[in-house]
CSV table of C-alpha atoms in Angstrom, one decimal:
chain,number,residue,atom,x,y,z
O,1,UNK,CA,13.1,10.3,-13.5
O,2,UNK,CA,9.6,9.1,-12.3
O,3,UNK,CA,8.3,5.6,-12.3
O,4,UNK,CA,6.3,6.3,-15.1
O,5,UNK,CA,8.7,7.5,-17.4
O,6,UNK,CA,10.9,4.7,-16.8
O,7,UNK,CA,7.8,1.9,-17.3
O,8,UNK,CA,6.8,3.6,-20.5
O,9,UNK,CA,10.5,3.1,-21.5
O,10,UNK,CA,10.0,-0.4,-21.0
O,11,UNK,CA,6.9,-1.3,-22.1
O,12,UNK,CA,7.8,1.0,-25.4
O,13,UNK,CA,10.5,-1.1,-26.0
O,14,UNK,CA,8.8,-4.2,-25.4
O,15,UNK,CA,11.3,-5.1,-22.5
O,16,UNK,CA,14.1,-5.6,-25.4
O,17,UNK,CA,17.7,-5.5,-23.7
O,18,UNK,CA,15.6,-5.1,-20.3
O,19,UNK,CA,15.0,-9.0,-19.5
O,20,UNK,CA,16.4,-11.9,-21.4
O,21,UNK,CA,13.8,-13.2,-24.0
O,22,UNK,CA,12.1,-16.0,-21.8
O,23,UNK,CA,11.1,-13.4,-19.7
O,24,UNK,CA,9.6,-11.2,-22.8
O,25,UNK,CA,7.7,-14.2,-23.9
O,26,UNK,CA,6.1,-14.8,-20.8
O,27,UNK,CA,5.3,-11.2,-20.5
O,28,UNK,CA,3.7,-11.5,-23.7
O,29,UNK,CA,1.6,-14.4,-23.0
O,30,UNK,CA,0.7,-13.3,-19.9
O,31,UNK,CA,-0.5,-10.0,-21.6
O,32,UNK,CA,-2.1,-11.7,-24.1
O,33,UNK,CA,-4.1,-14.3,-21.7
O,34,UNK,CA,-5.3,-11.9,-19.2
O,35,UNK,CA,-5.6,-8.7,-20.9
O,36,UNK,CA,-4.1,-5.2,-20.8
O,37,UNK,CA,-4.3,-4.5,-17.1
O,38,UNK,CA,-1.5,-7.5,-16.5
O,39,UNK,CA,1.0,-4.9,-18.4
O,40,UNK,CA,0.2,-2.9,-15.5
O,41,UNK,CA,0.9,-5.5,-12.7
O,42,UNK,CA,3.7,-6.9,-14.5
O,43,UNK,CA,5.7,-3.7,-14.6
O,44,UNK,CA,4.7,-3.5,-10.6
O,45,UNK,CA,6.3,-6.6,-10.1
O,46,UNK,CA,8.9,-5.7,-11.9
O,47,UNK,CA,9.4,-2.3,-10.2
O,48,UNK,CA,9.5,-4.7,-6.6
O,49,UNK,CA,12.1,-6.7,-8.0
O,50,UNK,CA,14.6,-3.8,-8.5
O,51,UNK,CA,13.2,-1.7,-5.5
O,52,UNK,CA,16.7,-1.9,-4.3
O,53,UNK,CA,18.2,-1.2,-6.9
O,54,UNK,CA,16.2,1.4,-7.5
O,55,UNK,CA,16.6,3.1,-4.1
O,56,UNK,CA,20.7,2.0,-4.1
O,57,UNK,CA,21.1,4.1,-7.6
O,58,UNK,CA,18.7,6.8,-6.7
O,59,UNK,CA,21.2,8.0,-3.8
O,60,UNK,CA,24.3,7.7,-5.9
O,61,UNK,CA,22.7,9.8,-8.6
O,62,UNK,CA,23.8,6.9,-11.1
O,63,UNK,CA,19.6,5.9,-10.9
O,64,UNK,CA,19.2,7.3,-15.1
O,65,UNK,CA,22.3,5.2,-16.5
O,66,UNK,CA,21.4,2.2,-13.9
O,67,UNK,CA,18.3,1.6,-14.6
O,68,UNK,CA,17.6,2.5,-18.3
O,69,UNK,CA,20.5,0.8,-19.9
O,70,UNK,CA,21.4,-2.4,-17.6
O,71,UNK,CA,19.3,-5.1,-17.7
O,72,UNK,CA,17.4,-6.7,-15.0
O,73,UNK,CA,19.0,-9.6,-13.6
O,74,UNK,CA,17.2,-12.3,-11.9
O,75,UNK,CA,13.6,-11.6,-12.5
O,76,UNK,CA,11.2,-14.4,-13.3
O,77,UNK,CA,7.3,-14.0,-13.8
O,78,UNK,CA,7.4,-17.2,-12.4
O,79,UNK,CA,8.6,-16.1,-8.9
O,80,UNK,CA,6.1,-13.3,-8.9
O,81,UNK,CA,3.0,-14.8,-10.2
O,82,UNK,CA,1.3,-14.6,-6.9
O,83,UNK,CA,2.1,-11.3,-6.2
O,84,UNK,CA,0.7,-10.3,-9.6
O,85,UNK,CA,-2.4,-12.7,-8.7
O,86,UNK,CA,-2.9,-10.7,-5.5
O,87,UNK,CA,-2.3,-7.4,-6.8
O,88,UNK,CA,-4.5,-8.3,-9.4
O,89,UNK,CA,-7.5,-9.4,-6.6
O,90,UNK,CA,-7.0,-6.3,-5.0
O,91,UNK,CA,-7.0,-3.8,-7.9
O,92,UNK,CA,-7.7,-5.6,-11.2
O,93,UNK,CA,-11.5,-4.4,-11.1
O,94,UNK,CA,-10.4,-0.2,-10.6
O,95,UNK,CA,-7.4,-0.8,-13.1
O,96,UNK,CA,-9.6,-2.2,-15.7
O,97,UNK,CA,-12.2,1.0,-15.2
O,98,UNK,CA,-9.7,3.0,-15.7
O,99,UNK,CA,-7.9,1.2,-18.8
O,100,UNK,CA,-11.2,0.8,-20.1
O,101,UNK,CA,-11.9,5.1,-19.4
O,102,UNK,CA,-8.7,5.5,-20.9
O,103,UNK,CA,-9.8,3.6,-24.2
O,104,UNK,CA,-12.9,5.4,-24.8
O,105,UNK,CA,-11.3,8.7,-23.9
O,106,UNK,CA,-8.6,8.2,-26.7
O,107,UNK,CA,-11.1,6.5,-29.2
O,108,UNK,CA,-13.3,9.6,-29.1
O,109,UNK,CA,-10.3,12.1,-29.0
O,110,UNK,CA,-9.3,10.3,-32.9
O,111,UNK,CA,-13.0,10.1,-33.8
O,112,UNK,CA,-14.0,13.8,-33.0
């Protein structure tokens, strides 16, 4: 299972039965305040939190049951904000390119 698949798991589901609902509302808000390319930062913070998890579950070949169906304990945006700040200095600008490539690319594939 790739990164990817397992973000757009999350982020389909809103983080519901992923973190407890503090944490949902923050993402939210923080989504909200700063605009699409935090859902991308969030979920990289996110990804860091459980990195050893990740790796733990990934050599026990338990990684699919692990990390899709038990929540994430202990993660705060709070404790990561800065990370997300500095991830954010360091590729907000290229992220929002391509989010915003992404857009126009979709919009035209409906329109035409």
């Amino acid at each position: 299972m790739s990164p990817s698949h397992l973000v757009k798991r999350w982020i389909n589901a809103t983080f519901l039965n992923i973190l407890p609902w503090n944490e949902i509302c923050n993402y939210v808000l923080l989504v909200v305040s700063e605009g699409p390319a935090y859902i991308v930062l969030y979920c990289v913070a996110l990804l860091k939190h459980i990195e050893t998890r990740l790796l733990h579950h990934s050599n026990q070949h338990t990684l699919l049951y692990n990390v899709l169906e038990e929540p994430v304990q202990g993660f705060s945006l709070a404790a990561y904000l800065d990370y997300i700040i500095s991830l954010d200095k360091e590729f907000g600008a290229m992220l929002r390119q391509d989010l915003q490539t992404l857009d126009v690319t979709a919009a035209s594939k409906t329109h035409g």
